[in-house]
PDB file of C-alpha atoms in Angstrom:
ATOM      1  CA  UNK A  30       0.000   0.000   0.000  1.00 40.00           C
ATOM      2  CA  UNK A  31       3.380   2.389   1.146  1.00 43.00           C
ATOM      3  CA  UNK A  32       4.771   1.323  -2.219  1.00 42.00           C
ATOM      4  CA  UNK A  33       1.917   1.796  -4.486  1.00 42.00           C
ATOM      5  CA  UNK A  34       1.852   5.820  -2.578  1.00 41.00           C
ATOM      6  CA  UNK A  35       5.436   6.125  -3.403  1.00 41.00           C
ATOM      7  CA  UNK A  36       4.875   5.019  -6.857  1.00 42.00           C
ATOM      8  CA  UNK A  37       1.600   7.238  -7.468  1.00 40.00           C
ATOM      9  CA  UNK A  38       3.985  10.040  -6.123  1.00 41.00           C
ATOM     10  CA  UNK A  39       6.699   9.935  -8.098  1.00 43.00           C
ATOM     11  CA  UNK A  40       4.607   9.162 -11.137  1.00 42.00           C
ATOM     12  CA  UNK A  41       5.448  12.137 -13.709  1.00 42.00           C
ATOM     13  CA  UNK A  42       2.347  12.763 -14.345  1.00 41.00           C
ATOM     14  CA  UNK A  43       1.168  13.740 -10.554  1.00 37.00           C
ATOM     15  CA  UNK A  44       4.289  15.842 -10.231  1.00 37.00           C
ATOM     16  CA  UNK A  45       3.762  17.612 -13.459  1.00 38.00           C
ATOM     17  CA  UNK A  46      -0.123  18.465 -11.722  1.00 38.00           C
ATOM     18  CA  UNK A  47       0.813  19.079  -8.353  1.00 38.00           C
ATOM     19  CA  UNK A  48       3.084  21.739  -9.475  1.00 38.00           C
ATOM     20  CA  UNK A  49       2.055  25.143 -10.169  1.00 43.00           C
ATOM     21  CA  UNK A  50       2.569  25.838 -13.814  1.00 50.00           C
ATOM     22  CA  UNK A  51       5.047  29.048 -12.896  1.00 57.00           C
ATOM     23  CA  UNK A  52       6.615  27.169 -10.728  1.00 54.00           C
ATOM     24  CA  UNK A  53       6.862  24.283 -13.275  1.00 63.00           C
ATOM     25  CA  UNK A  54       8.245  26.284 -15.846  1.00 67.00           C
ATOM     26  CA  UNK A  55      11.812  26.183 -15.328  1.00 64.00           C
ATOM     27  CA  UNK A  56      11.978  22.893 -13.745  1.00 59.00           C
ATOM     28  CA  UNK A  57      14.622  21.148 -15.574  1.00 49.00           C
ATOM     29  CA  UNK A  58      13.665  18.135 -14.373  1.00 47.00           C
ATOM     30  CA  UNK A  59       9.835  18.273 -16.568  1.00 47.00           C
ATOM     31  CA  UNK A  60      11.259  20.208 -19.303  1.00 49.00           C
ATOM     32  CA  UNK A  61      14.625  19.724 -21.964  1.00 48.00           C
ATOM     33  CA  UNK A  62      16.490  22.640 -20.141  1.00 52.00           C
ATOM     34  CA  UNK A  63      15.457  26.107 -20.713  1.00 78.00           C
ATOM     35  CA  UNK A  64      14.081  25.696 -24.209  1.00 87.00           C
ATOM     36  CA  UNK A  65      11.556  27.679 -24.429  1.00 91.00           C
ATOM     37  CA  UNK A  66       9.010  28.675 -27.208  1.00 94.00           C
ATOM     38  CA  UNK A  67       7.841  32.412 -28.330  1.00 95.00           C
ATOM     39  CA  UNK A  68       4.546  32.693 -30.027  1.00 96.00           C
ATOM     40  CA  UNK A  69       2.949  36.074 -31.745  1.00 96.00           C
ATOM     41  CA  UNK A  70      -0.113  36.694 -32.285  1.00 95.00           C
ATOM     42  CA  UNK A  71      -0.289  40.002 -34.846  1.00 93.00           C
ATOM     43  CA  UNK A  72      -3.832  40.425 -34.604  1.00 91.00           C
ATOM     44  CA  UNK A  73      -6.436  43.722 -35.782  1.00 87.00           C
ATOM     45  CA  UNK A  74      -6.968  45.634 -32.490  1.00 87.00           C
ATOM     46  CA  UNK A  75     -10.680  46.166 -33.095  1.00 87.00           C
ATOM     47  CA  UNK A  76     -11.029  42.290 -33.847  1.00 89.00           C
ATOM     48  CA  UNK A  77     -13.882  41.429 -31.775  1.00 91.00           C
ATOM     49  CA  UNK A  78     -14.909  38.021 -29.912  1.00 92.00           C
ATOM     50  CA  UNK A  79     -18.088  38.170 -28.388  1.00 93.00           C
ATOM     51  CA  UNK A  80     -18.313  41.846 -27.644  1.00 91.00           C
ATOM     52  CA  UNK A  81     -14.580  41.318 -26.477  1.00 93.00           C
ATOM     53  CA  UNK A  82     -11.672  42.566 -27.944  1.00 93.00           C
ATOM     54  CA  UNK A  83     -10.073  39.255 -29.933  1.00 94.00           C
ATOM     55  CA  UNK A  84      -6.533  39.542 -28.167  1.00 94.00           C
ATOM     56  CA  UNK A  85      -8.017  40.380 -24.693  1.00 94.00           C
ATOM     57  CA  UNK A  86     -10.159  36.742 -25.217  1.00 95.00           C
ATOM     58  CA  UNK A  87      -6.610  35.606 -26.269  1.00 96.00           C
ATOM     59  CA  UNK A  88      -4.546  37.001 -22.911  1.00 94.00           C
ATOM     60  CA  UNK A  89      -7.514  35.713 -20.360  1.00 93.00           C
ATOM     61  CA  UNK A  90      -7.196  32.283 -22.490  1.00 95.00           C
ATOM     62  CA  UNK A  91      -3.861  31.753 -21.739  1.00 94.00           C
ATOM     63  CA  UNK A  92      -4.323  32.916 -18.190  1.00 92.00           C
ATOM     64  CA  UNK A  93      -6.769  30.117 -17.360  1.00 93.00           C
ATOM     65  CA  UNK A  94      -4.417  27.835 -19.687  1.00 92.00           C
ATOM     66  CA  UNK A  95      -2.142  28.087 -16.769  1.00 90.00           C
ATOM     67  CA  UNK A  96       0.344  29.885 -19.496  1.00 90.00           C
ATOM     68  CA  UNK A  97       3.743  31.294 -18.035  1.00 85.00           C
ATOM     69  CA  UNK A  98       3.315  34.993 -19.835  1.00 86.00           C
ATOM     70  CA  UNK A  99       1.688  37.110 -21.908  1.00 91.00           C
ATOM     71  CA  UNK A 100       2.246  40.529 -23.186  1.00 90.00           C
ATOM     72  CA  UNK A 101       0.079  42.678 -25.490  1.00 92.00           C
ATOM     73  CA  UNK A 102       1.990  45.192 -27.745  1.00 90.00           C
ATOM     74  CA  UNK A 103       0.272  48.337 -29.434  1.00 88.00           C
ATOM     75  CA  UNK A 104       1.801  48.880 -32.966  1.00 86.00           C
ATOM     76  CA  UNK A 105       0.874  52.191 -34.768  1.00 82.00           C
ATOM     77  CA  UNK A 106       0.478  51.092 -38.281  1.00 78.00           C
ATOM     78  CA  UNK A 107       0.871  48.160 -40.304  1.00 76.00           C
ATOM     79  CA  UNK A 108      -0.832  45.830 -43.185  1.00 76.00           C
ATOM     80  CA  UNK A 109      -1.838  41.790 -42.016  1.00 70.00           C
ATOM     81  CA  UNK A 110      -3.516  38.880 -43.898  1.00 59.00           C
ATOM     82  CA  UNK A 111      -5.921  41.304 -46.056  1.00 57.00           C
ATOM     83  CA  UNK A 112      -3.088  43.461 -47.216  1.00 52.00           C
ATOM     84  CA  UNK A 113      -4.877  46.688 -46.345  1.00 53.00           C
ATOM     85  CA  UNK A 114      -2.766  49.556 -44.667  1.00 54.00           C
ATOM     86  CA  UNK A 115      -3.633  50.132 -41.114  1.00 53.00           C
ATOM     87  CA  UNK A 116      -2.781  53.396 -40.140  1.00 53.00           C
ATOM     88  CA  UNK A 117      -3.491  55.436 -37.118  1.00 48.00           C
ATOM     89  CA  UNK A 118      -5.510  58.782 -37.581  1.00 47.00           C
ATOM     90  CA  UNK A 119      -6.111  61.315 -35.050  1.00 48.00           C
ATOM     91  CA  UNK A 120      -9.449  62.483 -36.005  1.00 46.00           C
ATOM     92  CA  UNK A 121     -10.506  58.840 -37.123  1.00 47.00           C
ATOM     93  CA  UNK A 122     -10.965  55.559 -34.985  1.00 46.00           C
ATOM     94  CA  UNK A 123      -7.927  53.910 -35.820  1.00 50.00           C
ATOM     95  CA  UNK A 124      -6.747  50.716 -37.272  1.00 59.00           C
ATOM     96  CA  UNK A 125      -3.883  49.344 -35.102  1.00 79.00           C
ATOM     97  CA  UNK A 126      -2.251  46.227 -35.081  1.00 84.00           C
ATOM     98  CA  UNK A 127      -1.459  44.182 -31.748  1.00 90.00           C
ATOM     99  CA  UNK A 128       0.875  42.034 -31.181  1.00 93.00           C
ATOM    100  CA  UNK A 129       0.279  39.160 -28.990  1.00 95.00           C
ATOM    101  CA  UNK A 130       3.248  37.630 -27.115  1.00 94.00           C
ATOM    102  CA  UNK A 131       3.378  34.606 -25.158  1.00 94.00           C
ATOM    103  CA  UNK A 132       6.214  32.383 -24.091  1.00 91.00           C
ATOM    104  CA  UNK A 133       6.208  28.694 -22.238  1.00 91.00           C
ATOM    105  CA  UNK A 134       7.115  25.056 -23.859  1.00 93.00           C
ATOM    106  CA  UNK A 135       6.647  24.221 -27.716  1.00 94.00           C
ATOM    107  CA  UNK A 136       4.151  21.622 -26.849  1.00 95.00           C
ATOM    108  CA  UNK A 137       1.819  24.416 -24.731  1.00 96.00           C
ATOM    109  CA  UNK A 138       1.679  26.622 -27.576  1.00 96.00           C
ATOM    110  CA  UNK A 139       1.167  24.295 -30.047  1.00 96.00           C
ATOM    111  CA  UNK A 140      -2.037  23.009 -28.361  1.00 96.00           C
ATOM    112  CA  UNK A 141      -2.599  26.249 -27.048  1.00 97.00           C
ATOM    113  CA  UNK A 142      -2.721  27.929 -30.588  1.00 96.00           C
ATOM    114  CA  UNK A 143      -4.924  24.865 -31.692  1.00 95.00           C
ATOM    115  CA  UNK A 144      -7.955  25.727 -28.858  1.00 95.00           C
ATOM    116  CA  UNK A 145      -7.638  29.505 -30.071  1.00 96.00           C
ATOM    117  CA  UNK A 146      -7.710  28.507 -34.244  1.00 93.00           C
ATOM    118  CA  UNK A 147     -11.812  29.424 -33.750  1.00 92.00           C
ATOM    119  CA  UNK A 148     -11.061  33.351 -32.432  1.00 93.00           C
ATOM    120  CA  UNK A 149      -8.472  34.117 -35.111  1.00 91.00           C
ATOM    121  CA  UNK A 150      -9.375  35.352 -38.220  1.00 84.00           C
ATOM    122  CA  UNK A 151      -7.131  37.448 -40.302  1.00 84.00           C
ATOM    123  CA  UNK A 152      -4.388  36.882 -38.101  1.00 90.00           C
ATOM    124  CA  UNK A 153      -0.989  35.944 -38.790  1.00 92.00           C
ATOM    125  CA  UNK A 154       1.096  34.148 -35.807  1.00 95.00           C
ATOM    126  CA  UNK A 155       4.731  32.996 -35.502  1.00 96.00           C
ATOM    127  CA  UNK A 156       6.434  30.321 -33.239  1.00 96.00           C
ATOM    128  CA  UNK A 157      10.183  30.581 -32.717  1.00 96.00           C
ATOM    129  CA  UNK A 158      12.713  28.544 -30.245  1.00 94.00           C
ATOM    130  CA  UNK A 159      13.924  30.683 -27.686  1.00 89.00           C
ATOM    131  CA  UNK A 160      16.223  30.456 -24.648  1.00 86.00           C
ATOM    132  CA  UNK A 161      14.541  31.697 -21.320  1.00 84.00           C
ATOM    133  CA  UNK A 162      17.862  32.445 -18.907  1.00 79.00           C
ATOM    134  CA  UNK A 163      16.394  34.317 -16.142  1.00 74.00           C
ATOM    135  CA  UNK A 164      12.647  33.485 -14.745  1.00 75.00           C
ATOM    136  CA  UNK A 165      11.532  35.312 -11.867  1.00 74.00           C
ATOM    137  CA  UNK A 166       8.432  34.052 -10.227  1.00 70.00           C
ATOM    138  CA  UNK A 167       6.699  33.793  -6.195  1.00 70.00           C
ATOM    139  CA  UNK A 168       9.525  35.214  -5.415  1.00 71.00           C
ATOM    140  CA  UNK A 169      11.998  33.462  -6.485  1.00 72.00           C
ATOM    141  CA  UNK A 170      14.433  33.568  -9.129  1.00 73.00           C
ATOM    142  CA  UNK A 171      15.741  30.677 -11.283  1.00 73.00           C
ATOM    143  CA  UNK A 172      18.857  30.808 -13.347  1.00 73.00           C
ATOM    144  CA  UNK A 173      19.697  28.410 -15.979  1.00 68.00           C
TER     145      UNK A 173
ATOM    146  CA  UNK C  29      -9.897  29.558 -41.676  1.00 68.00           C
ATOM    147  CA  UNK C  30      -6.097  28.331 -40.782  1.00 71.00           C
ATOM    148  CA  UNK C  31      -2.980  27.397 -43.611  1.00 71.00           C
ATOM    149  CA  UNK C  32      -0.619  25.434 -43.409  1.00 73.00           C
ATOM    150  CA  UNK C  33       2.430  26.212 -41.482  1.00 86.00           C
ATOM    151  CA  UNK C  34       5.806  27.563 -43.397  1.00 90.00           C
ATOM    152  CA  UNK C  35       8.969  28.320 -42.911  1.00 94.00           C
ATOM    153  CA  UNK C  36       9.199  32.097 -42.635  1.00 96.00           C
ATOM    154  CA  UNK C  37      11.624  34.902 -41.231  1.00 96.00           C
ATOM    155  CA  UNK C  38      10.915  37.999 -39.498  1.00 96.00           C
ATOM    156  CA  UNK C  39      12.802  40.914 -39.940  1.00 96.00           C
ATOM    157  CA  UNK C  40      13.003  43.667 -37.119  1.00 95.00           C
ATOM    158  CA  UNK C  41      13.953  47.479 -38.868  1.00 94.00           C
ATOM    159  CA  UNK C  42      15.022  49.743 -36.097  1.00 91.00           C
ATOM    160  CA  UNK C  43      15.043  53.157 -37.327  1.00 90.00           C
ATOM    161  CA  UNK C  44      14.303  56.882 -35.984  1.00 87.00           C
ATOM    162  CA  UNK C  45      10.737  58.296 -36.514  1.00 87.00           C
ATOM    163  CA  UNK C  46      12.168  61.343 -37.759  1.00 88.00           C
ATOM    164  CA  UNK C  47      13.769  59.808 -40.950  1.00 91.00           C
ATOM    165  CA  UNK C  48      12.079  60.201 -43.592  1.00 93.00           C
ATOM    166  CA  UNK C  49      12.806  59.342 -47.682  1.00 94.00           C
ATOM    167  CA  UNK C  50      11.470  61.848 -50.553  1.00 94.00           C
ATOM    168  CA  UNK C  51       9.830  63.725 -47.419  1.00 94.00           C
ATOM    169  CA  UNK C  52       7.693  60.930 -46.194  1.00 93.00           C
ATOM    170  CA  UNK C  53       8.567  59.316 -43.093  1.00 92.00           C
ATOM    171  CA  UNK C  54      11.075  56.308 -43.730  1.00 94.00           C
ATOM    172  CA  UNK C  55       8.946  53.858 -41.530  1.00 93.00           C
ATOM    173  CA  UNK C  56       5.676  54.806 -43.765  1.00 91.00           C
ATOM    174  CA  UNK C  57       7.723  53.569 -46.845  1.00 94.00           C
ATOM    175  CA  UNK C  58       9.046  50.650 -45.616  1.00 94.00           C
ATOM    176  CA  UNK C  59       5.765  49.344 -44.751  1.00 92.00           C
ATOM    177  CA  UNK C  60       4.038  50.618 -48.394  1.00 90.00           C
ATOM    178  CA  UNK C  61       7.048  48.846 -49.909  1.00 93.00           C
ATOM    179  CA  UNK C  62       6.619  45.801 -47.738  1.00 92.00           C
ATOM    180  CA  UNK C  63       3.065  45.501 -48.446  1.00 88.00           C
ATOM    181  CA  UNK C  64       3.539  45.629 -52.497  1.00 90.00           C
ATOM    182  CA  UNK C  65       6.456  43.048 -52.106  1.00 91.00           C
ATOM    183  CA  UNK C  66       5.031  39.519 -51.269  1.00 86.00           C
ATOM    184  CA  UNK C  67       5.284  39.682 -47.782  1.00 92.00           C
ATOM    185  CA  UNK C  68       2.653  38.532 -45.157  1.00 91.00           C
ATOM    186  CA  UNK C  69       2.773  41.702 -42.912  1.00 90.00           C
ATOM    187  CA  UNK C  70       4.226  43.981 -41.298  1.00 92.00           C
ATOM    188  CA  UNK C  71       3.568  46.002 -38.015  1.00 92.00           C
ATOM    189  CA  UNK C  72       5.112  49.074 -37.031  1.00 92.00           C
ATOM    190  CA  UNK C  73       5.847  49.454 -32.946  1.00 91.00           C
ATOM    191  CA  UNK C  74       6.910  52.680 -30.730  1.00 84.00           C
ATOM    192  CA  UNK C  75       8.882  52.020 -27.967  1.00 79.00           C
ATOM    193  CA  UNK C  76       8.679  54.356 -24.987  1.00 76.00           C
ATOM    194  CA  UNK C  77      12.902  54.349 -24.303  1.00 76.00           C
ATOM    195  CA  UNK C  78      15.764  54.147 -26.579  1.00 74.00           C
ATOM    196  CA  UNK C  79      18.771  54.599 -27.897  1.00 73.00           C
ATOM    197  CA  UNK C  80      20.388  53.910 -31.220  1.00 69.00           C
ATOM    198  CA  UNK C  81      23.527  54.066 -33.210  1.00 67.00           C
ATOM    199  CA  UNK C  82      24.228  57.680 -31.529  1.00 69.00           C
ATOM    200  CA  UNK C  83      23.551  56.404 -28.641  1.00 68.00           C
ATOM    201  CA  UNK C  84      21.679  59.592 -27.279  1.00 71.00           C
ATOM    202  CA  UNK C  85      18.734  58.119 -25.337  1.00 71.00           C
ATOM    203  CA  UNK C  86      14.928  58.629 -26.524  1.00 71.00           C
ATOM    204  CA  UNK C  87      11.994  59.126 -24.338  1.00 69.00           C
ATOM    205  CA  UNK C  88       8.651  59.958 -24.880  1.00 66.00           C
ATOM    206  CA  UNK C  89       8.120  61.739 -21.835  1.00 61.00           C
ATOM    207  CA  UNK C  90       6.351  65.016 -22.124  1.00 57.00           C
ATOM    208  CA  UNK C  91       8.434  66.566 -19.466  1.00 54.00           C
ATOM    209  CA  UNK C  92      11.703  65.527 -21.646  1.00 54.00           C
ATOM    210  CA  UNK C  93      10.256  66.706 -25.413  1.00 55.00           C
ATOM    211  CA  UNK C  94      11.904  64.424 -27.936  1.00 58.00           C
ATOM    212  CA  UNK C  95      11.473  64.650 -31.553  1.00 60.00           C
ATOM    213  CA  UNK C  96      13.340  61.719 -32.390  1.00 71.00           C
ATOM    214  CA  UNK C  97      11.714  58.531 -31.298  1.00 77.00           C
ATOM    215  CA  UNK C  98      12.718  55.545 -31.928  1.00 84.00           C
ATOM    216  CA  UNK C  99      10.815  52.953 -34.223  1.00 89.00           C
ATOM    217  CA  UNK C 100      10.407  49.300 -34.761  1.00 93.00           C
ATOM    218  CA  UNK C 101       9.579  47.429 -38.003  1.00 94.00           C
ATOM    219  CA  UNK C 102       8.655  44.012 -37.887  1.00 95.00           C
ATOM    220  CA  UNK C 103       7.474  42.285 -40.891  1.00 95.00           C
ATOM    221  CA  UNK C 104       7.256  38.675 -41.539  1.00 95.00           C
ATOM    222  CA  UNK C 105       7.644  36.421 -44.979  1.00 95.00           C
ATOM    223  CA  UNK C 106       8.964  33.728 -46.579  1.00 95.00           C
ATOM    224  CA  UNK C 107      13.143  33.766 -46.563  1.00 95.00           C
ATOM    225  CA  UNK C 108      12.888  34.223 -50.378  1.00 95.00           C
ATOM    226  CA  UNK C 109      10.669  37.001 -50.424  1.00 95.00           C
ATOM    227  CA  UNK C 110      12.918  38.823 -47.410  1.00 96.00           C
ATOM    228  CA  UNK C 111      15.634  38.369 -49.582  1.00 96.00           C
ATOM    229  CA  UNK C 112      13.862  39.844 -52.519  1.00 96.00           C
ATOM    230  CA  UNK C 113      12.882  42.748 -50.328  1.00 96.00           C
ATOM    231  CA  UNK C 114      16.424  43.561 -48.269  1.00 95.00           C
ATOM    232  CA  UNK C 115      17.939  45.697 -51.744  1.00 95.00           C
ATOM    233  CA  UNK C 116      15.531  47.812 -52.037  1.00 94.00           C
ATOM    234  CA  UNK C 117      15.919  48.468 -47.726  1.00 93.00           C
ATOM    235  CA  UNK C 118      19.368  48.823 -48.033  1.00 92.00           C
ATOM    236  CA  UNK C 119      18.886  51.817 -50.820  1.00 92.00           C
ATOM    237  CA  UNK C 120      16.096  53.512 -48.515  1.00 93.00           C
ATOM    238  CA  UNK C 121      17.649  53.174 -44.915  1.00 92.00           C
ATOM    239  CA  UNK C 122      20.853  55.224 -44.442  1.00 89.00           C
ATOM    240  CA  UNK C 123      20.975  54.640 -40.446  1.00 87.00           C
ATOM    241  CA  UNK C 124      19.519  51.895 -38.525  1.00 88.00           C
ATOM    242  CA  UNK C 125      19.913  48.322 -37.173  1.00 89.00           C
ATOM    243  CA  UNK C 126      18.183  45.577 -39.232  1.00 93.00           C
ATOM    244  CA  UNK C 127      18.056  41.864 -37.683  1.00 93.00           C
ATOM    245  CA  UNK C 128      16.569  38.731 -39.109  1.00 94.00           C
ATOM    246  CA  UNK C 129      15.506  35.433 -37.268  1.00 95.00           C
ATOM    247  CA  UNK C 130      13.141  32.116 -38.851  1.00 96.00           C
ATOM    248  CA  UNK C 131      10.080  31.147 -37.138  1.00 96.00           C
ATOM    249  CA  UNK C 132       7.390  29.037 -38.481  1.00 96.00           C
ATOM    250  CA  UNK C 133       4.346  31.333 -40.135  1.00 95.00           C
ATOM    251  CA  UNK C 134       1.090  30.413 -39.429  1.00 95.00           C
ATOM    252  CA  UNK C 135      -1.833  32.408 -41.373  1.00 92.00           C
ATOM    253  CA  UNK C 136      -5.249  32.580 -40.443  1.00 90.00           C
ATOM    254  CA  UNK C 137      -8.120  34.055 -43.134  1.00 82.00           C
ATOM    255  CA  UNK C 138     -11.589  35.195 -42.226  1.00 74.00           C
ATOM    256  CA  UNK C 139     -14.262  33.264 -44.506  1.00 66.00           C
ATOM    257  CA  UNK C 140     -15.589  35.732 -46.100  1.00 55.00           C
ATOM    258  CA  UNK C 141     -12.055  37.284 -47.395  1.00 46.00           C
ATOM    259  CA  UNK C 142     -11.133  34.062 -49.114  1.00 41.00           C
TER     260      UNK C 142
END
């Protein structure tokens, strides 16, 4: 009965749950080093999702995902996926583009990305390898 | 509606808002160039704090009035079509720092645009 406990505990599985996901995140232990992934999300700012703002539905997402990070970035002009210029007016409502950013494991975003597919539209979104060195979180810091 | 994923590159154009090429702003052409080349898109970014090649630091702080803020291009394509596109930067930018990285591309199309 002991055993099967010990087993059940050390299972990767249970680890992987009991563990917060920040705290998980640079656990070298669950995760190839400190190989991390970097997904964008360049998205039309008056995009809407059910009354919401498209990449607001996208942060809160990846909040109750139990993502690491996210962080939205205004840009002031640009063209996406329908080619038209975007470009900010004073005395008009403007057309800006965000820029979604969120970083955590390859396999996250991938499935992550795959539960948001319905939201996007006219969207364009790159995934890139990146090295996390420095992860500050409940206070703590972890260095790889 | 979501495509298949590719091989792209994104290419980041740091330049100075005040630049400008046949008295437009430089940034402006760069992204009316970008969007005629085959490209998939491009976004232009301000950053609050900077500094460049001259190293003199930019803020947009109203209490410190700058004129000269720094500016961020990113625009994403295939490698081909970045390579088709970098002459015609390097005849337009005269001061800057341009860096290039590969991701993987991953378009999404509204139905009705397609």
């Amino acid at each position: 009965m002991a055993a099967a406990t010990r087993n059940l505990q050390n299972s990767p599985e249970l680890a992987q749950s009991a563990i917060p996901s920040n705290a998980a995140f640079m656990d070298t232990a669950s995760t190839p080093a400190t190989q991390k992934f970097l997904l964008r999300i360049f998205i039309d700012k008056f995009q809407k999702w059910h009354h919401r703002s498209t990449y607001h539905e996208i942060v809160e997402r990846a909040r109750d995902e139990g993502i690491a990070g996210a962080s939205v970035l205004q840009g002031m002009e640009g063209f996406g996926q329908n080619g038209r210029v975007l470009q900010k007016h004073f005395w008009l409502p403007s057309n800006e583009e965000m820029i979604v950013e969120i970083i955590d494991d390859e396999h996250k975003l991938r499935s992550f990305l795959e539960s948001i597919e319905p939201i996007l539209k006219d969207a364009v979104v790159t995934l890139q390898p990146m090295r996390v060195i420095r992860y500050f979180a409940e206070g703590k810091k972890h260095i790889a | 509606m979501r495509s298949v994923a590719v091989k792209g590159e994104v290419l980041r154009i740091f330049v100075s808002e005040s630049q400008r090429h046949n008295g437009q702003p430089l940034y402006h052409v760069i992204v009316d160039r970008a969007r005629e080349a085959q490209l998939y898109g491009a976004t232009v970014l301000k950053p609050t704090l900077g500094f460049g090649t001259h190293r003199v630091l930019h803020t947009n702080l109203a209490f410190e009035v700058s004129l000269d803020m720094p500016i961020l291009i990113e625009i994403i394509g295939t490698e081909t079509a970045i390579d088709a596109f970098l002459p015609m930067l390097d005849d337009i930018i005269t001061e800057g720092i341009v860096t290039r990285e590969h991701v993987e591309v991953f378009r999404y199309h509204s139905e009705d645009s397609n």
